């Protein structure tokens, strides 16, 4: 596969779907089969969706965070890095079809058409849609390294006030609370949420433990969905503010990254906090 596809400069993986990935106006491509040829390959997205909305109290698996939500399934990430065009159009499609919270459990470090995604995020902000992204799983400081997508690059101001970037917590309450793989950044990562040993749905009526900031992001998206379902008059910017300000502050010393450097939550994220659904709903009720 590496020789035939990844390293083959003549391979055109978009030809079969009729797409020119360098033309953002070329939108008539793809299909509505979100599962793909192998249901097992849809594991990642199914797990992410389950974290938000899997059936609660059914005695079969984990409980979803939110009850009163619907999942809009948009498959915009192929094997390998996602195309900027697909992400930009996927965001716009979700916005145009009624989404109030968008979860993006994906990311990369090279984005040739990042402006398309930035414009889509601005469009989501104009339409009052909250967008939540995973921070990434490479133990990187995102104040030093750009990770895409995001709402700010190279220290520039945020282009909108409707985007959250989420780091992953470990499954233990100690100095090892931050998952060793999680990206971080005082200027670019907003909050942390559980991202280790997360039990949720996978294809063929099964459940599985997975880990990653891909799991942390929907934990925050689920809290956002709770807030927006109970308090629909709150704006995306207000929900972002609530999630950041209502989190649980932690002042203990933590170990960060593969090298396990000593740090604190206030040094690795904007808020210095971990998401707290109960506190968020209490704060939302008072706004």
mmCIF file of C-alpha atoms in Angstrom:
data_model
loop_
_atom_site.group_PDB
_atom_site.id
_atom_site.type_symbol
_atom_site.label_atom_id
_atom_site.label_comp_id
_atom_site.label_asym_id
_atom_site.label_seq_id
_atom_site.Cartn_x
_atom_site.Cartn_y
_atom_site.Cartn_z
ATOM 1 C CA UNK A 1 0.000 0.000 0.000
ATOM 2 C CA UNK A 2 2.817 2.421 0.803
ATOM 3 C CA UNK A 3 4.365 2.042 -2.662
ATOM 4 C CA UNK A 4 1.093 1.941 -4.572
ATOM 5 C CA UNK A 5 -0.682 4.775 -2.786
ATOM 6 C CA UNK A 6 1.154 6.796 -0.131
ATOM 7 C CA UNK A 7 4.446 7.139 -2.034
ATOM 8 C CA UNK A 8 3.054 7.074 -5.566
ATOM 9 C CA UNK A 9 3.063 10.647 -6.927
ATOM 10 C CA UNK A 10 0.870 9.575 -9.846
ATOM 11 C CA UNK A 11 -1.861 8.087 -7.677
ATOM 12 C CA UNK A 12 -5.076 10.108 -7.733
ATOM 13 C CA UNK A 13 -7.218 8.915 -4.857
ATOM 14 C CA UNK A 14 -9.956 11.423 -5.660
ATOM 15 C CA UNK A 15 -10.632 10.388 -9.223
ATOM 16 C CA UNK A 16 -13.045 7.632 -8.229
ATOM 17 C CA UNK A 17 -15.312 10.114 -6.396
ATOM 18 C CA UNK A 18 -15.087 12.721 -9.153
ATOM 19 C CA UNK A 19 -13.359 15.418 -7.130
ATOM 20 C CA UNK A 20 -10.721 18.075 -7.692
ATOM 21 C CA UNK A 21 -9.371 18.625 -4.153
ATOM 22 C CA UNK A 22 -7.803 21.931 -5.179
ATOM 23 C CA UNK A 23 -11.108 23.528 -6.197
ATOM 24 C CA UNK A 24 -13.318 24.500 -3.255
ATOM 25 C CA UNK A 25 -16.175 25.320 -5.636
ATOM 26 C CA UNK A 26 -16.240 21.742 -6.950
ATOM 27 C CA UNK A 27 -18.750 20.308 -4.480
ATOM 28 C CA UNK A 28 -20.546 17.605 -6.468
ATOM 29 C CA UNK A 29 -18.577 14.542 -5.427
ATOM 30 C CA UNK A 30 -18.614 11.647 -2.958
ATOM 31 C CA UNK A 31 -21.640 9.681 -1.781
ATOM 32 C CA UNK A 32 -23.857 9.240 1.262
ATOM 33 C CA UNK A 33 -22.416 5.907 2.420
ATOM 34 C CA UNK A 34 -20.923 6.868 5.783
ATOM 35 C CA UNK A 35 -19.941 3.307 6.714
ATOM 36 C CA UNK A 36 -17.742 2.461 3.757
ATOM 37 C CA UNK A 37 -16.961 -1.005 2.389
ATOM 38 C CA UNK A 38 -16.056 -2.456 5.803
ATOM 39 C CA UNK A 39 -18.223 -1.659 8.824
ATOM 40 C CA UNK A 40 -15.345 -2.422 11.193
ATOM 41 C CA UNK A 41 -13.421 0.470 9.633
ATOM 42 C CA UNK A 42 -16.089 2.876 10.918
ATOM 43 C CA UNK A 43 -14.957 2.143 14.476
ATOM 44 C CA UNK A 44 -13.482 5.576 15.245
ATOM 45 C CA UNK A 45 -16.504 7.655 14.299
ATOM 46 C CA UNK A 46 -18.943 5.215 15.889
ATOM 47 C CA UNK A 47 -17.023 5.368 19.152
ATOM 48 C CA UNK A 48 -16.910 9.177 19.089
ATOM 49 C CA UNK A 49 -20.658 9.384 18.427
ATOM 50 C CA UNK A 50 -21.336 6.917 21.231
ATOM 51 C CA UNK A 51 -19.474 9.012 23.776
ATOM 52 C CA UNK A 52 -21.925 11.826 23.093
ATOM 53 C CA UNK A 53 -25.195 9.981 22.594
ATOM 54 C CA UNK A 54 -25.125 6.206 23.181
ATOM 55 C CA UNK A 55 -28.294 5.008 24.929
ATOM 56 C CA UNK A 56 -28.140 5.542 28.667
ATOM 57 C CA UNK A 57 -29.067 2.989 31.340
ATOM 58 C CA UNK A 58 -29.660 0.115 28.927
ATOM 59 C CA UNK A 59 -27.382 -2.292 30.783
ATOM 60 C CA UNK A 60 -25.311 -2.970 27.664
ATOM 61 C CA UNK A 61 -22.437 -0.522 27.576
ATOM 62 C CA UNK A 62 -21.350 2.964 28.498
ATOM 63 C CA UNK A 63 -23.772 5.838 28.962
ATOM 64 C CA UNK A 64 -23.809 8.725 26.515
ATOM 65 C CA UNK A 65 -23.349 12.177 27.996
ATOM 66 C CA UNK A 66 -26.501 13.699 26.524
ATOM 67 C CA UNK A 67 -30.037 12.350 26.078
ATOM 68 C CA UNK A 68 -31.771 14.974 23.999
ATOM 69 C CA UNK A 69 -29.434 15.007 21.005
ATOM 70 C CA UNK A 70 -29.311 13.690 17.475
ATOM 71 C CA UNK A 71 -26.107 12.735 15.675
ATOM 72 C CA UNK A 72 -25.520 14.095 12.173
ATOM 73 C CA UNK A 73 -23.000 11.710 10.640
ATOM 74 C CA UNK A 74 -20.583 13.336 8.189
ATOM 75 C CA UNK A 75 -17.694 11.223 6.964
ATOM 76 C CA UNK A 76 -15.073 13.702 5.778
ATOM 77 C CA UNK A 77 -11.836 11.910 6.694
ATOM 78 C CA UNK A 78 -10.426 9.165 4.428
ATOM 79 C CA UNK A 79 -7.461 6.954 5.233
ATOM 80 C CA UNK A 80 -4.526 9.192 6.079
ATOM 81 C CA UNK A 81 -4.694 12.943 6.578
ATOM 82 C CA UNK A 82 -7.993 14.642 5.871
ATOM 83 C CA UNK A 83 -8.316 17.007 2.911
ATOM 84 C CA UNK A 84 -8.856 20.643 3.906
ATOM 85 C CA UNK A 85 -11.589 20.888 1.309
ATOM 86 C CA UNK A 86 -13.542 17.995 2.839
ATOM 87 C CA UNK A 87 -13.309 19.502 6.322
ATOM 88 C CA UNK A 88 -14.342 22.970 5.168
ATOM 89 C CA UNK A 89 -17.304 21.645 3.201
ATOM 90 C CA UNK A 90 -18.218 19.223 5.994
ATOM 91 C CA UNK A 91 -18.414 22.086 8.492
ATOM 92 C CA UNK A 92 -20.543 24.143 6.117
ATOM 93 C CA UNK A 93 -22.832 21.180 5.430
ATOM 94 C CA UNK A 94 -23.356 20.583 9.147
ATOM 95 C CA UNK A 95 -24.094 24.260 9.744
ATOM 96 C CA UNK A 96 -26.526 24.490 6.836
ATOM 97 C CA UNK A 97 -28.392 21.398 8.001
ATOM 98 C CA UNK A 98 -29.041 22.458 11.567
ATOM 99 C CA UNK A 99 -26.086 21.322 13.664
ATOM 100 C CA UNK A 100 -25.589 23.329 16.862
ATOM 101 C CA UNK A 101 -22.406 21.562 18.002
ATOM 102 C CA UNK A 102 -19.742 20.123 15.683
ATOM 103 C CA UNK A 103 -17.144 17.651 16.954
ATOM 104 C CA UNK A 104 -13.897 17.185 15.039
ATOM 105 C CA UNK A 105 -11.864 14.231 16.298
ATOM 106 C CA UNK A 106 -9.093 14.550 13.724
ATOM 107 C CA UNK A 107 -6.085 16.711 12.977
ATOM 108 C CA UNK A 108 -2.752 17.104 11.216
ATOM 109 C CA UNK A 109 0.351 19.299 11.070
ATOM 110 C CA UNK A 110 0.322 20.350 7.408
ATOM 111 C CA UNK A 111 -2.640 22.179 5.905
ATOM 112 C CA UNK A 112 -2.124 23.474 2.340
ATOM 113 C CA UNK A 113 -5.570 25.118 2.171
ATOM 114 C CA UNK A 114 -6.103 26.059 5.804
ATOM 115 C CA UNK A 115 -7.830 29.298 4.773
ATOM 116 C CA UNK A 116 -10.793 27.240 3.493
ATOM 117 C CA UNK A 117 -11.221 25.739 6.952
ATOM 118 C CA UNK A 118 -10.788 29.097 8.687
ATOM 119 C CA UNK A 119 -13.520 30.587 6.498
ATOM 120 C CA UNK A 120 -15.771 27.638 7.354
ATOM 121 C CA UNK A 121 -15.168 28.232 11.073
ATOM 122 C CA UNK A 122 -16.072 31.900 10.627
ATOM 123 C CA UNK A 123 -19.225 30.789 8.811
ATOM 124 C CA UNK A 124 -20.098 28.503 11.723
ATOM 125 C CA UNK A 125 -19.602 31.426 14.114
ATOM 126 C CA UNK A 126 -21.922 33.608 12.034
ATOM 127 C CA UNK A 127 -24.578 30.883 12.268
ATOM 128 C CA UNK A 128 -24.065 30.381 16.027
ATOM 129 C CA UNK A 129 -22.524 26.900 15.858
ATOM 130 C CA UNK A 130 -19.942 25.688 18.386
ATOM 131 C CA UNK A 131 -17.003 23.675 16.989
ATOM 132 C CA UNK A 132 -14.858 21.409 19.169
ATOM 133 C CA UNK A 133 -11.584 19.834 18.037
ATOM 134 C CA UNK A 134 -9.251 17.209 19.488
ATOM 135 C CA UNK A 135 -5.844 18.647 20.399
ATOM 136 C CA UNK A 136 -3.912 15.674 18.987
ATOM 137 C CA UNK A 137 -1.952 12.686 20.272
ATOM 138 C CA UNK A 138 1.725 13.521 19.751
ATOM 139 C CA UNK A 139 2.761 15.029 23.101
ATOM 140 C CA UNK A 140 3.418 18.345 21.348
ATOM 141 C CA UNK A 141 3.257 21.882 22.693
ATOM 142 C CA UNK A 142 0.791 23.568 20.339
ATOM 143 C CA UNK A 143 2.113 26.981 21.330
ATOM 144 C CA UNK A 144 5.256 25.974 19.431
ATOM 145 C CA UNK A 145 3.863 23.688 16.709
ATOM 146 C CA UNK A 146 0.790 24.474 14.592
ATOM 147 C CA UNK A 147 -1.897 21.806 14.584
ATOM 148 C CA UNK A 148 -4.761 21.913 12.101
ATOM 149 C CA UNK A 149 -7.634 22.640 12.268
ATOM 150 C CA UNK A 150 -7.612 25.438 14.820
ATOM 151 C CA UNK A 151 -8.910 28.977 15.162
ATOM 152 C CA UNK A 152 -5.456 30.508 15.658
ATOM 153 C CA UNK A 153 -2.010 29.931 14.148
ATOM 154 C CA UNK A 154 1.464 31.299 14.869
ATOM 155 C CA UNK A 155 0.265 33.267 17.871
ATOM 156 C CA UNK A 156 -2.326 35.254 15.919
ATOM 157 C CA UNK A 157 -5.640 36.237 17.566
ATOM 158 C CA UNK A 158 -8.505 33.744 17.348
ATOM 159 C CA UNK A 159 -10.498 34.234 14.152
ATOM 160 C CA UNK A 160 -13.781 33.533 15.963
ATOM 161 C CA UNK A 161 -15.190 32.842 19.425
ATOM 162 C CA UNK A 162 -16.863 29.513 18.730
ATOM 163 C CA UNK A 163 -13.987 26.997 18.748
ATOM 164 C CA UNK A 164 -12.634 24.826 21.575
ATOM 165 C CA UNK A 165 -9.482 22.688 21.486
ATOM 166 C CA UNK A 166 -9.451 19.766 23.935
ATOM 167 C CA UNK A 167 -6.607 17.828 25.527
ATOM 168 C CA UNK A 168 -6.908 14.345 27.049
ATOM 169 C CA UNK A 169 -6.871 13.259 30.683
ATOM 170 C CA UNK A 170 -5.549 9.960 31.951
ATOM 171 C CA UNK A 171 -7.758 7.550 33.883
ATOM 172 C CA UNK A 172 -6.033 8.267 37.198
ATOM 173 C CA UNK A 173 -6.286 11.215 39.582
ATOM 174 C CA UNK A 174 -2.638 11.935 40.346
ATOM 175 C CA UNK A 175 0.401 13.690 38.924
ATOM 176 C CA UNK A 176 -0.169 11.450 35.891
ATOM 177 C CA UNK A 177 -3.601 12.968 35.205
ATOM 178 C CA UNK A 178 -2.656 14.207 31.737
ATOM 179 C CA UNK A 179 -2.532 11.430 29.144
ATOM 180 C CA UNK A 180 1.142 11.128 28.115
ATOM 181 C CA UNK A 181 0.233 11.305 24.418
ATOM 182 C CA UNK A 182 -1.923 14.442 24.679
ATOM 183 C CA UNK A 183 -0.911 17.672 22.981
ATOM 184 C CA UNK A 184 -1.088 20.753 25.171
ATOM 185 C CA UNK A 185 -0.541 24.513 25.081
ATOM 186 C CA UNK A 186 -1.259 27.450 27.372
ATOM 187 C CA UNK A 187 -2.284 29.638 24.425
ATOM 188 C CA UNK A 188 -4.041 27.105 22.210
ATOM 189 C CA UNK A 189 -5.578 24.237 24.231
ATOM 190 C CA UNK A 190 -8.702 25.388 26.058
ATOM 191 C CA UNK A 191 -9.611 22.558 28.445
ATOM 192 C CA UNK A 192 -8.887 18.928 29.242
ATOM 193 C CA UNK A 193 -11.389 16.061 29.378
ATOM 194 C CA UNK A 194 -11.280 12.267 29.890
ATOM 195 C CA UNK A 195 -9.482 10.526 27.038
ATOM 196 C CA UNK A 196 -8.208 7.208 28.422
ATOM 197 C CA UNK A 197 -10.100 3.919 28.816
ATOM 198 C CA UNK A 198 -13.268 5.389 27.338
ATOM 199 C CA UNK A 199 -15.951 2.725 26.843
ATOM 200 C CA UNK A 200 -18.312 3.402 23.954
ATOM 201 C CA UNK A 201 -20.032 1.999 20.883
ATOM 202 C CA UNK A 202 -18.273 0.382 17.927
ATOM 203 C CA UNK A 203 -19.835 -1.251 14.835
ATOM 204 C CA UNK A 204 -21.850 -4.482 14.903
ATOM 205 C CA UNK A 205 -23.560 -3.809 18.249
ATOM 206 C CA UNK A 206 -20.359 -3.919 20.261
ATOM 207 C CA UNK A 207 -18.567 -1.711 22.785
ATOM 208 C CA UNK A 208 -14.859 -1.101 23.228
ATOM 209 C CA UNK A 209 -12.318 0.839 25.285
ATOM 210 C CA UNK A 210 -10.389 3.392 23.220
ATOM 211 C CA UNK A 211 -8.097 6.265 24.066
ATOM 212 C CA UNK A 212 -7.026 9.561 22.542
ATOM 213 C CA UNK A 213 -7.884 13.229 22.352
ATOM 214 C CA UNK A 214 -10.431 11.932 19.825
ATOM 215 C CA UNK A 215 -12.295 10.608 22.866
ATOM 216 C CA UNK A 216 -11.727 13.735 24.976
ATOM 217 C CA UNK A 217 -13.210 16.042 22.345
ATOM 218 C CA UNK A 218 -16.677 14.384 22.240
ATOM 219 C CA UNK A 219 -16.737 14.396 26.036
ATOM 220 C CA UNK A 220 -16.702 18.188 25.772
ATOM 221 C CA UNK A 221 -19.047 18.160 22.770
ATOM 222 C CA UNK A 222 -21.474 16.119 24.854
ATOM 223 C CA UNK A 223 -21.429 18.725 27.614
ATOM 224 C CA UNK A 224 -21.986 21.431 25.001
ATOM 225 C CA UNK A 225 -24.939 19.442 23.646
ATOM 226 C CA UNK A 226 -26.386 19.182 27.151
ATOM 227 C CA UNK A 227 -26.149 22.928 27.630
ATOM 228 C CA UNK A 228 -27.623 23.771 24.238
ATOM 229 C CA UNK A 229 -30.490 21.306 24.633
ATOM 230 C CA UNK A 230 -31.521 22.568 28.083
ATOM 231 C CA UNK A 231 -30.732 26.231 27.449
ATOM 232 C CA UNK A 232 -31.227 26.770 23.703
ATOM 233 C CA UNK A 233 -31.171 30.565 23.951
ATOM 234 C CA UNK A 234 -27.499 30.577 24.923
ATOM 235 C CA UNK A 235 -25.135 31.415 22.071
ATOM 236 C CA UNK A 236 -22.175 29.323 20.934
ATOM 237 C CA UNK A 237 -19.822 31.924 22.420
ATOM 238 C CA UNK A 238 -21.646 31.731 25.750
ATOM 239 C CA UNK A 239 -21.470 27.934 25.784
ATOM 240 C CA UNK A 240 -17.737 28.123 25.093
ATOM 241 C CA UNK A 241 -17.355 30.582 27.964
ATOM 242 C CA UNK A 242 -19.366 28.331 30.283
ATOM 243 C CA UNK A 243 -17.298 25.233 29.501
ATOM 244 C CA UNK A 244 -14.040 27.102 30.092
ATOM 245 C CA UNK A 245 -15.069 28.991 33.235
ATOM 246 C CA UNK A 246 -17.043 26.201 34.920
ATOM 247 C CA UNK A 247 -14.305 23.599 34.729
ATOM 248 C CA UNK A 248 -12.607 22.160 37.795
ATOM 249 C CA UNK A 249 -9.323 23.983 38.498
ATOM 250 C CA UNK A 250 -6.393 21.799 39.493
ATOM 251 C CA UNK A 251 -3.320 23.269 41.142
ATOM 252 C CA UNK A 252 -1.349 20.100 41.789
ATOM 253 C CA UNK A 253 1.867 19.329 39.922
ATOM 254 C CA UNK A 254 1.358 17.152 36.855
ATOM 255 C CA UNK A 255 3.631 15.322 34.438
ATOM 256 C CA UNK A 256 3.245 16.244 30.775
ATOM 257 C CA UNK A 257 4.288 14.655 27.485
ATOM 258 C CA UNK A 258 6.467 11.677 26.699
ATOM 259 C CA UNK A 259 9.319 13.168 28.724
ATOM 260 C CA UNK A 260 6.952 13.604 31.705
ATOM 261 C CA UNK A 261 8.024 17.169 32.491
ATOM 262 C CA UNK A 262 6.674 18.736 35.669
ATOM 263 C CA UNK A 263 4.017 21.336 34.978
ATOM 264 C CA UNK A 264 0.573 22.557 36.044
ATOM 265 C CA UNK A 265 -2.797 22.767 34.309
ATOM 266 C CA UNK A 266 -2.507 26.552 34.181
ATOM 267 C CA UNK A 267 0.696 26.133 32.146
ATOM 268 C CA UNK A 268 -0.678 23.647 29.616
ATOM 269 C CA UNK A 269 -4.100 25.124 28.824
ATOM 270 C CA UNK A 270 -5.894 28.456 28.675
ATOM 271 C CA UNK A 271 -8.339 27.610 31.429
ATOM 272 C CA UNK A 272 -6.127 25.526 33.690
ATOM 273 C CA UNK A 273 -9.210 23.358 34.184
ATOM 274 C CA UNK A 274 -10.847 20.048 33.344
ATOM 275 C CA UNK A 275 -14.382 19.983 31.988
ATOM 276 C CA UNK A 276 -17.151 19.647 34.580
ATOM 277 C CA UNK A 277 -20.639 18.892 33.243
ATOM 278 C CA UNK A 278 -22.434 19.572 36.536
ATOM 279 C CA UNK A 279 -20.775 22.947 37.050
ATOM 280 C CA UNK A 280 -21.429 23.848 33.418
ATOM 281 C CA UNK A 281 -25.164 23.229 33.716
ATOM 282 C CA UNK A 282 -25.355 25.201 36.967
ATOM 283 C CA UNK A 283 -23.586 28.152 35.355
ATOM 284 C CA UNK A 284 -25.771 27.896 32.245
ATOM 285 C CA UNK A 285 -28.901 28.081 34.383
ATOM 286 C CA UNK A 286 -27.772 31.437 35.762
ATOM 287 C CA UNK A 287 -26.973 33.129 32.444
#
